[in-house]
Protein backbone atom coordinates (compact mmCIF):
# COMPACT_ATOMS: atom_id res chain seq x y z
CA UNK A 1 0.00 0.00 0.00
CA UNK A 2 3.01 2.31 0.32
CA UNK A 3 2.68 5.10 -2.25
CA UNK A 4 6.35 6.03 -2.62
CA UNK A 5 8.91 3.57 -1.33
CA UNK A 6 12.68 3.76 -1.13
CA UNK A 7 15.33 1.17 -0.44
CA UNK A 8 17.42 0.98 1.53
CA UNK A 9 16.27 3.07 4.49
CA UNK A 10 19.82 3.33 5.84
CA UNK A 11 23.07 3.10 3.93
CA UNK A 12 26.50 3.25 5.54
CA UNK A 13 29.52 3.05 3.28
CA UNK A 14 33.14 4.06 2.84
CA UNK A 15 34.44 7.00 0.85
CA UNK A 16 35.13 6.12 -2.75
CA UNK A 17 32.48 3.41 -3.00
CA UNK A 18 29.62 3.37 -5.51
CA UNK A 19 26.08 2.93 -4.24
CA UNK A 20 22.50 3.02 -5.49
CA UNK A 21 19.21 4.03 -3.93
CA UNK A 22 16.00 2.74 -5.43
CA UNK A 23 12.63 4.45 -5.58
CA UNK A 24 9.28 3.15 -6.68
CA UNK A 25 5.86 4.77 -6.76
CA UNK A 26 2.54 2.98 -7.22
CA UNK A 27 0.45 6.11 -7.71
CA UNK A 28 0.57 6.08 -11.50
CA UNK A 29 2.32 9.44 -11.50
CA UNK A 30 4.24 10.77 -14.49
CA UNK A 31 6.86 12.78 -12.63
CA UNK A 32 9.44 11.72 -10.07
CA UNK A 33 12.06 13.66 -8.13
CA UNK A 34 15.14 13.26 -6.00
CA UNK A 35 15.81 15.65 -3.13
CA UNK A 36 18.77 15.94 -0.77
CA UNK A 37 18.29 17.00 2.85
CA UNK A 38 21.52 17.97 4.57
CA UNK A 39 22.41 17.85 8.24
CA UNK A 40 20.88 21.30 8.79
CA UNK A 41 17.63 19.99 7.29
CA UNK A 42 17.89 22.13 4.16
CA UNK A 43 16.00 20.37 1.41
CA UNK A 44 17.11 20.85 -2.17
CA UNK A 45 15.85 19.34 -5.39
CA UNK A 46 18.42 17.37 -7.36
CA UNK A 47 16.59 15.86 -10.31
CA UNK A 48 13.17 15.59 -11.85
CA UNK A 49 11.99 13.08 -14.43
CA UNK A 50 8.78 13.17 -16.43
CA UNK A 51 7.81 9.98 -18.24
CA UNK A 52 11.39 8.73 -17.97
CA UNK A 53 12.87 11.94 -19.36
CA UNK A 54 15.09 14.26 -17.36
CA UNK A 55 13.52 17.70 -16.94
CA UNK A 56 15.38 19.17 -13.95
CA UNK A 57 19.06 18.71 -13.20
CA UNK A 58 20.14 21.07 -10.49
CA UNK A 59 23.91 21.68 -10.39
CA UNK A 60 24.52 18.21 -9.05
CA UNK A 61 28.00 16.66 -9.47
CA UNK A 62 28.08 14.20 -12.33
CA UNK A 63 28.97 11.48 -9.81
CA UNK A 64 25.20 11.40 -9.28
CA UNK A 65 23.33 9.67 -12.07
CA UNK A 66 19.58 9.13 -11.95
CA UNK A 67 18.11 6.33 -13.98
CA UNK A 68 14.44 5.81 -14.77
CA UNK A 69 13.78 2.36 -16.26
CA UNK A 70 10.05 3.11 -16.35
CA UNK A 71 7.85 5.88 -15.07
CA UNK A 72 7.20 4.08 -11.78
CA UNK A 73 10.89 3.90 -10.86
CA UNK A 74 13.63 6.46 -10.42
CA UNK A 75 16.91 5.15 -9.05
CA UNK A 76 19.86 7.22 -7.92
CA UNK A 77 23.37 5.94 -8.48
CA UNK A 78 26.29 7.67 -6.79
CA UNK A 79 29.89 7.06 -7.83
CA UNK A 80 33.00 7.72 -5.79
CA UNK A 81 31.15 8.68 -2.64
CA UNK A 82 32.48 11.63 -0.65
CA UNK A 83 31.98 12.66 2.98
CA UNK A 84 29.81 15.57 1.85
CA UNK A 85 27.35 13.18 0.25
CA UNK A 86 26.16 12.17 3.72
CA UNK A 87 22.55 13.27 3.89
CA UNK A 88 19.00 12.03 3.73
CA UNK A 89 17.81 11.49 0.17
CA UNK A 90 14.11 11.71 -0.58
CA UNK A 91 12.31 10.47 -3.61
CA UNK A 92 8.97 12.05 -4.52
CA UNK A 93 6.39 11.82 -7.26
CA UNK A 94 3.59 13.93 -8.66
CA UNK A 95 0.91 13.48 -11.27
CA UNK A 96 2.48 16.13 -13.51
CA UNK A 97 5.51 18.38 -13.35
CA UNK A 98 3.69 21.60 -12.56
CA UNK A 99 4.08 23.42 -9.25
CA UNK A 100 0.34 23.03 -8.76
CA UNK A 101 0.77 19.27 -8.57
CA UNK A 102 1.07 17.81 -5.08
CA UNK A 103 4.30 15.94 -4.51
CA UNK A 104 4.24 12.72 -2.50
CA UNK A 105 7.44 11.90 -0.68
CA UNK A 106 9.04 8.62 0.22
CA UNK A 107 10.34 7.94 3.74
CA UNK A 108 13.91 8.83 2.87
CA UNK A 109 17.27 7.05 2.72
CA UNK A 110 19.86 8.12 5.27
CA UNK A 111 23.27 7.86 3.63
CA UNK A 112 26.34 7.97 5.84
CA UNK A 113 29.75 8.10 4.19
CA UNK A 114 32.66 7.23 6.47
CA UNK B 1 16.30 34.52 -7.04
CA UNK B 2 13.59 33.09 -4.87
CA UNK B 3 14.16 32.42 -1.19
CA UNK B 4 12.25 31.38 1.91
CA UNK B 5 12.93 32.40 5.49
CA UNK B 6 11.57 30.58 8.48
CA UNK B 7 12.86 32.71 11.33
CA UNK B 8 12.06 30.27 14.13
CA UNK B 9 14.21 27.14 14.39
CA UNK B 10 12.19 25.78 17.31
CA UNK B 11 8.73 26.57 18.63
CA UNK B 12 7.40 25.13 21.87
CA UNK B 13 3.69 25.17 22.68
CA UNK B 14 1.44 23.47 25.18
CA UNK B 15 -1.13 21.00 23.95
CA UNK B 16 -4.37 22.82 23.24
CA UNK B 17 -2.68 26.16 22.67
CA UNK B 18 -2.81 28.00 19.36
CA UNK B 19 0.09 27.91 16.94
CA UNK B 20 1.56 30.23 14.35
CA UNK B 21 4.65 29.35 12.32
CA UNK B 22 6.20 32.15 10.33
CA UNK B 23 7.31 32.07 6.73
CA UNK B 24 8.59 34.96 4.62
CA UNK B 25 9.43 34.59 0.98
CA UNK B 26 11.20 36.49 -1.75
CA UNK B 27 9.95 36.02 -5.28
CA UNK B 28 9.63 38.33 -8.26
CA UNK B 29 6.15 37.37 -9.37
CA UNK B 30 3.09 35.82 -7.78
CA UNK B 31 4.50 32.87 -5.89
CA UNK B 32 3.23 29.37 -5.42
CA UNK B 33 3.50 28.69 -1.69
CA UNK B 34 3.45 25.46 0.25
CA UNK B 35 3.62 24.13 3.77
CA UNK B 36 4.87 20.61 4.40
CA UNK B 37 5.14 18.59 7.59
CA UNK B 38 7.82 16.01 8.28
CA UNK B 39 7.32 13.59 11.16
CA UNK B 40 10.43 11.92 12.60
CA UNK B 41 11.87 9.37 10.20
CA UNK B 42 9.26 10.16 7.56
CA UNK B 43 9.08 11.97 4.28
CA UNK B 44 7.36 15.29 3.78
CA UNK B 45 3.59 15.54 3.56
CA UNK B 46 1.82 18.48 1.98
CA UNK B 47 -0.37 20.39 4.45
CA UNK B 48 -1.66 23.08 2.11
CA UNK B 49 -0.75 25.20 -0.89
CA UNK B 50 -1.60 28.61 -2.31
CA UNK B 51 -1.61 29.59 -5.97
CA UNK B 52 -4.26 32.25 -6.33
CA UNK B 53 -7.68 33.32 -5.13
CA UNK B 54 -8.69 33.38 -1.49
CA UNK B 55 -5.65 34.34 0.55
CA UNK B 56 -6.75 32.19 3.49
CA UNK B 57 -6.04 28.57 2.64
CA UNK B 58 -7.37 25.58 4.51
CA UNK B 59 -5.30 22.43 4.72
CA UNK B 60 -5.30 19.01 6.26
CA UNK B 61 -5.12 18.24 9.98
CA UNK B 62 -6.86 21.50 10.90
CA UNK B 63 -4.10 23.79 9.59
CA UNK B 64 -4.60 27.01 7.69
CA UNK B 65 -2.29 29.62 6.22
CA UNK B 66 -2.75 33.19 5.11
CA UNK B 67 -0.98 34.75 2.13
CA UNK B 68 -0.13 38.42 2.74
CA UNK B 69 1.47 39.92 -0.33
CA UNK B 70 2.26 43.23 1.38
CA UNK B 71 4.29 41.41 4.03
CA UNK B 72 5.65 38.67 1.74
CA UNK B 73 4.43 36.19 4.30
CA UNK B 74 2.62 32.89 4.36
CA UNK B 75 2.22 32.00 8.02
CA UNK B 76 0.81 28.67 9.14
CA UNK B 77 -1.74 28.54 11.94
CA UNK B 78 -3.66 26.05 13.98
CA UNK B 79 -6.16 27.03 16.70
CA UNK B 80 -5.49 24.10 19.02
CA UNK B 81 -2.35 21.97 18.84
CA UNK B 82 -2.38 18.23 19.50
CA UNK B 83 0.63 16.26 20.75
CA UNK B 84 0.72 14.45 17.41
CA UNK B 85 1.48 17.76 15.67
CA UNK B 86 5.04 17.65 17.00
CA UNK B 87 7.14 17.54 13.84
CA UNK B 88 9.28 19.60 11.49
CA UNK B 89 7.43 22.12 9.32
CA UNK B 90 8.75 23.40 6.02
CA UNK B 91 7.60 26.35 3.98
CA UNK B 92 8.39 26.34 0.26
CA UNK B 93 8.04 28.71 -2.67
CA UNK B 94 7.97 27.93 -6.36
CA UNK B 95 7.12 29.61 -9.62
CA UNK B 96 4.80 28.87 -12.49
CA UNK B 97 5.22 27.24 -15.87
CA UNK B 98 7.07 24.22 -17.21
CA UNK B 99 9.77 22.80 -15.01
CA UNK B 100 10.17 24.74 -11.79
CA UNK B 101 12.58 24.64 -8.91
CA UNK B 102 10.96 24.74 -5.47
CA UNK B 103 12.92 26.43 -2.72
CA UNK B 104 12.42 25.22 0.84
CA UNK B 105 12.96 27.04 4.10
CA UNK B 106 15.21 25.50 6.73
CA UNK B 107 12.26 24.24 8.72
CA UNK B 108 10.74 24.95 12.13
CA UNK B 109 10.73 22.22 14.73
CA UNK B 110 7.49 22.14 16.73
CA UNK B 111 7.65 20.78 20.26
CA UNK B 112 4.38 20.13 22.04
CA UNK B 113 4.25 19.96 25.83
CA UNK B 114 1.47 18.00 27.52
PDB file of C-alpha atoms in Angstrom:
ATOM      1  CA  UNK A   1       0.000   0.000   0.000  1.00  0.00           C
ATOM      2  CA  UNK A   2       3.015   2.309   0.315  1.00  0.00           C
ATOM      3  CA  UNK A   3       2.675   5.101  -2.252  1.00  0.00           C
ATOM      4  CA  UNK A   4       6.347   6.028  -2.622  1.00  0.00           C
ATOM      5  CA  UNK A   5       8.915   3.570  -1.327  1.00  0.00           C
ATOM      6  CA  UNK A   6      12.679   3.763  -1.128  1.00  0.00           C
ATOM      7  CA  UNK A   7      15.334   1.172  -0.444  1.00  0.00           C
ATOM      8  CA  UNK A   8      17.419   0.983   1.533  1.00  0.00           C
ATOM      9  CA  UNK A   9      16.273   3.073   4.488  1.00  0.00           C
ATOM     10  CA  UNK A  10      19.816   3.325   5.839  1.00  0.00           C
ATOM     11  CA  UNK A  11      23.065   3.099   3.929  1.00  0.00           C
ATOM     12  CA  UNK A  12      26.504   3.246   5.545  1.00  0.00           C
ATOM     13  CA  UNK A  13      29.516   3.053   3.278  1.00  0.00           C
ATOM     14  CA  UNK A  14      33.138   4.057   2.845  1.00  0.00           C
ATOM     15  CA  UNK A  15      34.439   7.001   0.850  1.00  0.00           C
ATOM     16  CA  UNK A  16      35.131   6.118  -2.749  1.00  0.00           C
ATOM     17  CA  UNK A  17      32.481   3.407  -3.001  1.00  0.00           C
ATOM     18  CA  UNK A  18      29.625   3.370  -5.506  1.00  0.00           C
ATOM     19  CA  UNK A  19      26.083   2.932  -4.242  1.00  0.00           C
ATOM     20  CA  UNK A  20      22.501   3.019  -5.491  1.00  0.00           C
ATOM     21  CA  UNK A  21      19.214   4.031  -3.931  1.00  0.00           C
ATOM     22  CA  UNK A  22      15.999   2.736  -5.430  1.00  0.00           C
ATOM     23  CA  UNK A  23      12.628   4.454  -5.582  1.00  0.00           C
ATOM     24  CA  UNK A  24       9.275   3.147  -6.679  1.00  0.00           C
ATOM     25  CA  UNK A  25       5.856   4.773  -6.761  1.00  0.00           C
ATOM     26  CA  UNK A  26       2.542   2.979  -7.224  1.00  0.00           C
ATOM     27  CA  UNK A  27       0.450   6.111  -7.713  1.00  0.00           C
ATOM     28  CA  UNK A  28       0.568   6.084 -11.504  1.00  0.00           C
ATOM     29  CA  UNK A  29       2.317   9.440 -11.496  1.00  0.00           C
ATOM     30  CA  UNK A  30       4.236  10.774 -14.486  1.00  0.00           C
ATOM     31  CA  UNK A  31       6.861  12.784 -12.633  1.00  0.00           C
ATOM     32  CA  UNK A  32       9.439  11.720 -10.068  1.00  0.00           C
ATOM     33  CA  UNK A  33      12.059  13.664  -8.132  1.00  0.00           C
ATOM     34  CA  UNK A  34      15.144  13.263  -5.999  1.00  0.00           C
ATOM     35  CA  UNK A  35      15.809  15.647  -3.131  1.00  0.00           C
ATOM     36  CA  UNK A  36      18.766  15.938  -0.772  1.00  0.00           C
ATOM     37  CA  UNK A  37      18.287  17.001   2.851  1.00  0.00           C
ATOM     38  CA  UNK A  38      21.519  17.970   4.568  1.00  0.00           C
ATOM     39  CA  UNK A  39      22.413  17.846   8.244  1.00  0.00           C
ATOM     40  CA  UNK A  40      20.880  21.296   8.792  1.00  0.00           C
ATOM     41  CA  UNK A  41      17.629  19.989   7.290  1.00  0.00           C
ATOM     42  CA  UNK A  42      17.892  22.134   4.162  1.00  0.00           C
ATOM     43  CA  UNK A  43      16.002  20.372   1.409  1.00  0.00           C
ATOM     44  CA  UNK A  44      17.106  20.851  -2.171  1.00  0.00           C
ATOM     45  CA  UNK A  45      15.845  19.335  -5.388  1.00  0.00           C
ATOM     46  CA  UNK A  46      18.417  17.369  -7.355  1.00  0.00           C
ATOM     47  CA  UNK A  47      16.587  15.858 -10.314  1.00  0.00           C
ATOM     48  CA  UNK A  48      13.169  15.593 -11.847  1.00  0.00           C
ATOM     49  CA  UNK A  49      11.994  13.076 -14.430  1.00  0.00           C
ATOM     50  CA  UNK A  50       8.785  13.175 -16.428  1.00  0.00           C
ATOM     51  CA  UNK A  51       7.814   9.985 -18.236  1.00  0.00           C
ATOM     52  CA  UNK A  52      11.390   8.732 -17.971  1.00  0.00           C
ATOM     53  CA  UNK A  53      12.874  11.941 -19.361  1.00  0.00           C
ATOM     54  CA  UNK A  54      15.095  14.261 -17.362  1.00  0.00           C
ATOM     55  CA  UNK A  55      13.516  17.705 -16.937  1.00  0.00           C
ATOM     56  CA  UNK A  56      15.381  19.174 -13.949  1.00  0.00           C
ATOM     57  CA  UNK A  57      19.059  18.706 -13.198  1.00  0.00           C
ATOM     58  CA  UNK A  58      20.138  21.066 -10.486  1.00  0.00           C
ATOM     59  CA  UNK A  59      23.909  21.675 -10.387  1.00  0.00           C
ATOM     60  CA  UNK A  60      24.518  18.210  -9.050  1.00  0.00           C
ATOM     61  CA  UNK A  61      27.998  16.659  -9.467  1.00  0.00           C
ATOM     62  CA  UNK A  62      28.080  14.195 -12.331  1.00  0.00           C
ATOM     63  CA  UNK A  63      28.968  11.483  -9.808  1.00  0.00           C
ATOM     64  CA  UNK A  64      25.198  11.397  -9.278  1.00  0.00           C
ATOM     65  CA  UNK A  65      23.328   9.666 -12.069  1.00  0.00           C
ATOM     66  CA  UNK A  66      19.580   9.130 -11.953  1.00  0.00           C
ATOM     67  CA  UNK A  67      18.110   6.333 -13.975  1.00  0.00           C
ATOM     68  CA  UNK A  68      14.440   5.813 -14.775  1.00  0.00           C
ATOM     69  CA  UNK A  69      13.775   2.357 -16.255  1.00  0.00           C
ATOM     70  CA  UNK A  70      10.047   3.115 -16.349  1.00  0.00           C
ATOM     71  CA  UNK A  71       7.845   5.885 -15.065  1.00  0.00           C
ATOM     72  CA  UNK A  72       7.204   4.081 -11.775  1.00  0.00           C
ATOM     73  CA  UNK A  73      10.889   3.895 -10.864  1.00  0.00           C
ATOM     74  CA  UNK A  74      13.628   6.463 -10.417  1.00  0.00           C
ATOM     75  CA  UNK A  75      16.906   5.154  -9.049  1.00  0.00           C
ATOM     76  CA  UNK A  76      19.865   7.218  -7.923  1.00  0.00           C
ATOM     77  CA  UNK A  77      23.370   5.942  -8.477  1.00  0.00           C
ATOM     78  CA  UNK A  78      26.285   7.672  -6.787  1.00  0.00           C
ATOM     79  CA  UNK A  79      29.891   7.064  -7.828  1.00  0.00           C
ATOM     80  CA  UNK A  80      33.002   7.718  -5.788  1.00  0.00           C
ATOM     81  CA  UNK A  81      31.151   8.682  -2.642  1.00  0.00           C
ATOM     82  CA  UNK A  82      32.482  11.629  -0.645  1.00  0.00           C
ATOM     83  CA  UNK A  83      31.983  12.658   2.976  1.00  0.00           C
ATOM     84  CA  UNK A  84      29.813  15.573   1.847  1.00  0.00           C
ATOM     85  CA  UNK A  85      27.354  13.181   0.253  1.00  0.00           C
ATOM     86  CA  UNK A  86      26.164  12.166   3.721  1.00  0.00           C
ATOM     87  CA  UNK A  87      22.550  13.274   3.894  1.00  0.00           C
ATOM     88  CA  UNK A  88      18.998  12.028   3.731  1.00  0.00           C
ATOM     89  CA  UNK A  89      17.812  11.486   0.174  1.00  0.00           C
ATOM     90  CA  UNK A  90      14.113  11.708  -0.578  1.00  0.00           C
ATOM     91  CA  UNK A  91      12.309  10.466  -3.609  1.00  0.00           C
ATOM     92  CA  UNK A  92       8.974  12.054  -4.525  1.00  0.00           C
ATOM     93  CA  UNK A  93       6.394  11.816  -7.257  1.00  0.00           C
ATOM     94  CA  UNK A  94       3.585  13.934  -8.660  1.00  0.00           C
ATOM     95  CA  UNK A  95       0.913  13.483 -11.273  1.00  0.00           C
ATOM     96  CA  UNK A  96       2.482  16.126 -13.505  1.00  0.00           C
ATOM     97  CA  UNK A  97       5.510  18.383 -13.347  1.00  0.00           C
ATOM     98  CA  UNK A  98       3.686  21.597 -12.558  1.00  0.00           C
ATOM     99  CA  UNK A  99       4.083  23.422  -9.248  1.00  0.00           C
ATOM    100  CA  UNK A 100       0.342  23.034  -8.763  1.00  0.00           C
ATOM    101  CA  UNK A 101       0.771  19.267  -8.566  1.00  0.00           C
ATOM    102  CA  UNK A 102       1.070  17.809  -5.082  1.00  0.00           C
ATOM    103  CA  UNK A 103       4.298  15.938  -4.513  1.00  0.00           C
ATOM    104  CA  UNK A 104       4.240  12.721  -2.502  1.00  0.00           C
ATOM    105  CA  UNK A 105       7.438  11.901  -0.676  1.00  0.00           C
ATOM    106  CA  UNK A 106       9.036   8.619   0.215  1.00  0.00           C
ATOM    107  CA  UNK A 107      10.341   7.941   3.744  1.00  0.00           C
ATOM    108  CA  UNK A 108      13.913   8.833   2.867  1.00  0.00           C
ATOM    109  CA  UNK A 109      17.270   7.053   2.722  1.00  0.00           C
ATOM    110  CA  UNK A 110      19.857   8.116   5.268  1.00  0.00           C
ATOM    111  CA  UNK A 111      23.270   7.857   3.628  1.00  0.00           C
ATOM    112  CA  UNK A 112      26.343   7.975   5.841  1.00  0.00           C
ATOM    113  CA  UNK A 113      29.753   8.102   4.190  1.00  0.00           C
ATOM    114  CA  UNK A 114      32.664   7.233   6.474  1.00  0.00           C
TER     115      UNK A 114
ATOM    116  CA  UNK B   1      16.302  34.522  -7.040  1.00  0.00           C
ATOM    117  CA  UNK B   2      13.594  33.091  -4.867  1.00  0.00           C
ATOM    118  CA  UNK B   3      14.156  32.416  -1.188  1.00  0.00           C
ATOM    119  CA  UNK B   4      12.252  31.383   1.905  1.00  0.00           C
ATOM    120  CA  UNK B   5      12.931  32.405   5.486  1.00  0.00           C
ATOM    121  CA  UNK B   6      11.569  30.575   8.475  1.00  0.00           C
ATOM    122  CA  UNK B   7      12.859  32.706  11.334  1.00  0.00           C
ATOM    123  CA  UNK B   8      12.064  30.269  14.131  1.00  0.00           C
ATOM    124  CA  UNK B   9      14.206  27.145  14.388  1.00  0.00           C
ATOM    125  CA  UNK B  10      12.185  25.781  17.314  1.00  0.00           C
ATOM    126  CA  UNK B  11       8.732  26.573  18.635  1.00  0.00           C
ATOM    127  CA  UNK B  12       7.402  25.132  21.872  1.00  0.00           C
ATOM    128  CA  UNK B  13       3.690  25.172  22.678  1.00  0.00           C
ATOM    129  CA  UNK B  14       1.439  23.468  25.175  1.00  0.00           C
ATOM    130  CA  UNK B  15      -1.125  21.001  23.952  1.00  0.00           C
ATOM    131  CA  UNK B  16      -4.368  22.820  23.244  1.00  0.00           C
ATOM    132  CA  UNK B  17      -2.681  26.162  22.669  1.00  0.00           C
ATOM    133  CA  UNK B  18      -2.813  27.996  19.361  1.00  0.00           C
ATOM    134  CA  UNK B  19       0.090  27.910  16.939  1.00  0.00           C
ATOM    135  CA  UNK B  20       1.562  30.231  14.345  1.00  0.00           C
ATOM    136  CA  UNK B  21       4.652  29.346  12.316  1.00  0.00           C
ATOM    137  CA  UNK B  22       6.201  32.150  10.332  1.00  0.00           C
ATOM    138  CA  UNK B  23       7.310  32.072   6.727  1.00  0.00           C
ATOM    139  CA  UNK B  24       8.593  34.957   4.623  1.00  0.00           C
ATOM    140  CA  UNK B  25       9.429  34.591   0.977  1.00  0.00           C
ATOM    141  CA  UNK B  26      11.197  36.485  -1.749  1.00  0.00           C
ATOM    142  CA  UNK B  27       9.946  36.018  -5.281  1.00  0.00           C
ATOM    143  CA  UNK B  28       9.634  38.326  -8.259  1.00  0.00           C
ATOM    144  CA  UNK B  29       6.152  37.370  -9.370  1.00  0.00           C
ATOM    145  CA  UNK B  30       3.089  35.815  -7.777  1.00  0.00           C
ATOM    146  CA  UNK B  31       4.495  32.868  -5.886  1.00  0.00           C
ATOM    147  CA  UNK B  32       3.227  29.374  -5.416  1.00  0.00           C
ATOM    148  CA  UNK B  33       3.500  28.692  -1.686  1.00  0.00           C
ATOM    149  CA  UNK B  34       3.445  25.459   0.251  1.00  0.00           C
ATOM    150  CA  UNK B  35       3.618  24.135   3.771  1.00  0.00           C
ATOM    151  CA  UNK B  36       4.873  20.612   4.401  1.00  0.00           C
ATOM    152  CA  UNK B  37       5.137  18.588   7.594  1.00  0.00           C
ATOM    153  CA  UNK B  38       7.821  16.011   8.283  1.00  0.00           C
ATOM    154  CA  UNK B  39       7.321  13.593  11.160  1.00  0.00           C
ATOM    155  CA  UNK B  40      10.428  11.920  12.601  1.00  0.00           C
ATOM    156  CA  UNK B  41      11.872   9.368  10.200  1.00  0.00           C
ATOM    157  CA  UNK B  42       9.264  10.159   7.563  1.00  0.00           C
ATOM    158  CA  UNK B  43       9.084  11.975   4.275  1.00  0.00           C
ATOM    159  CA  UNK B  44       7.365  15.292   3.775  1.00  0.00           C
ATOM    160  CA  UNK B  45       3.592  15.538   3.559  1.00  0.00           C
ATOM    161  CA  UNK B  46       1.818  18.484   1.982  1.00  0.00           C
ATOM    162  CA  UNK B  47      -0.370  20.386   4.450  1.00  0.00           C
ATOM    163  CA  UNK B  48      -1.660  23.078   2.110  1.00  0.00           C
ATOM    164  CA  UNK B  49      -0.755  25.196  -0.893  1.00  0.00           C
ATOM    165  CA  UNK B  50      -1.598  28.615  -2.311  1.00  0.00           C
ATOM    166  CA  UNK B  51      -1.611  29.585  -5.965  1.00  0.00           C
ATOM    167  CA  UNK B  52      -4.256  32.249  -6.329  1.00  0.00           C
ATOM    168  CA  UNK B  53      -7.681  33.322  -5.128  1.00  0.00           C
ATOM    169  CA  UNK B  54      -8.686  33.385  -1.490  1.00  0.00           C
ATOM    170  CA  UNK B  55      -5.649  34.339   0.551  1.00  0.00           C
ATOM    171  CA  UNK B  56      -6.747  32.185   3.492  1.00  0.00           C
ATOM    172  CA  UNK B  57      -6.038  28.569   2.639  1.00  0.00           C
ATOM    173  CA  UNK B  58      -7.373  25.576   4.510  1.00  0.00           C
ATOM    174  CA  UNK B  59      -5.302  22.428   4.715  1.00  0.00           C
ATOM    175  CA  UNK B  60      -5.298  19.013   6.257  1.00  0.00           C
ATOM    176  CA  UNK B  61      -5.121  18.239   9.978  1.00  0.00           C
ATOM    177  CA  UNK B  62      -6.857  21.501  10.901  1.00  0.00           C
ATOM    178  CA  UNK B  63      -4.101  23.789   9.588  1.00  0.00           C
ATOM    179  CA  UNK B  64      -4.602  27.010   7.685  1.00  0.00           C
ATOM    180  CA  UNK B  65      -2.287  29.618   6.216  1.00  0.00           C
ATOM    181  CA  UNK B  66      -2.754  33.186   5.105  1.00  0.00           C
ATOM    182  CA  UNK B  67      -0.977  34.748   2.134  1.00  0.00           C
ATOM    183  CA  UNK B  68      -0.128  38.417   2.742  1.00  0.00           C
ATOM    184  CA  UNK B  69       1.472  39.918  -0.335  1.00  0.00           C
ATOM    185  CA  UNK B  70       2.265  43.229   1.385  1.00  0.00           C
ATOM    186  CA  UNK B  71       4.294  41.409   4.033  1.00  0.00           C
ATOM    187  CA  UNK B  72       5.646  38.670   1.739  1.00  0.00           C
ATOM    188  CA  UNK B  73       4.429  36.193   4.301  1.00  0.00           C
ATOM    189  CA  UNK B  74       2.621  32.888   4.357  1.00  0.00           C
ATOM    190  CA  UNK B  75       2.216  32.000   8.024  1.00  0.00           C
ATOM    191  CA  UNK B  76       0.811  28.670   9.143  1.00  0.00           C
ATOM    192  CA  UNK B  77      -1.740  28.541  11.942  1.00  0.00           C
ATOM    193  CA  UNK B  78      -3.665  26.046  13.978  1.00  0.00           C
ATOM    194  CA  UNK B  79      -6.159  27.035  16.702  1.00  0.00           C
ATOM    195  CA  UNK B  80      -5.489  24.098  19.023  1.00  0.00           C
ATOM    196  CA  UNK B  81      -2.354  21.969  18.838  1.00  0.00           C
ATOM    197  CA  UNK B  82      -2.377  18.227  19.502  1.00  0.00           C
ATOM    198  CA  UNK B  83       0.629  16.260  20.746  1.00  0.00           C
ATOM    199  CA  UNK B  84       0.718  14.448  17.405  1.00  0.00           C
ATOM    200  CA  UNK B  85       1.481  17.762  15.668  1.00  0.00           C
ATOM    201  CA  UNK B  86       5.041  17.649  17.004  1.00  0.00           C
ATOM    202  CA  UNK B  87       7.143  17.538  13.836  1.00  0.00           C
ATOM    203  CA  UNK B  88       9.279  19.604  11.491  1.00  0.00           C
ATOM    204  CA  UNK B  89       7.430  22.119   9.316  1.00  0.00           C
ATOM    205  CA  UNK B  90       8.749  23.397   6.021  1.00  0.00           C
ATOM    206  CA  UNK B  91       7.598  26.352   3.981  1.00  0.00           C
ATOM    207  CA  UNK B  92       8.390  26.336   0.263  1.00  0.00           C
ATOM    208  CA  UNK B  93       8.038  28.709  -2.669  1.00  0.00           C
ATOM    209  CA  UNK B  94       7.972  27.927  -6.361  1.00  0.00           C
ATOM    210  CA  UNK B  95       7.121  29.614  -9.617  1.00  0.00           C
ATOM    211  CA  UNK B  96       4.798  28.868 -12.489  1.00  0.00           C
ATOM    212  CA  UNK B  97       5.216  27.237 -15.868  1.00  0.00           C
ATOM    213  CA  UNK B  98       7.072  24.221 -17.206  1.00  0.00           C
ATOM    214  CA  UNK B  99       9.768  22.805 -15.007  1.00  0.00           C
ATOM    215  CA  UNK B 100      10.175  24.744 -11.793  1.00  0.00           C
ATOM    216  CA  UNK B 101      12.579  24.638  -8.909  1.00  0.00           C
ATOM    217  CA  UNK B 102      10.960  24.741  -5.475  1.00  0.00           C
ATOM    218  CA  UNK B 103      12.916  26.427  -2.715  1.00  0.00           C
ATOM    219  CA  UNK B 104      12.420  25.219   0.836  1.00  0.00           C
ATOM    220  CA  UNK B 105      12.962  27.038   4.099  1.00  0.00           C
ATOM    221  CA  UNK B 106      15.207  25.499   6.731  1.00  0.00           C
ATOM    222  CA  UNK B 107      12.259  24.239   8.720  1.00  0.00           C
ATOM    223  CA  UNK B 108      10.738  24.947  12.128  1.00  0.00           C
ATOM    224  CA  UNK B 109      10.730  22.219  14.727  1.00  0.00           C
ATOM    225  CA  UNK B 110       7.494  22.140  16.728  1.00  0.00           C
ATOM    226  CA  UNK B 111       7.654  20.781  20.264  1.00  0.00           C
ATOM    227  CA  UNK B 112       4.380  20.127  22.042  1.00  0.00           C
ATOM    228  CA  UNK B 113       4.252  19.964  25.829  1.00  0.00           C
ATOM    229  CA  UNK B 114       1.469  17.995  27.522  1.00  0.00           C
TER     230      UNK B 114
END
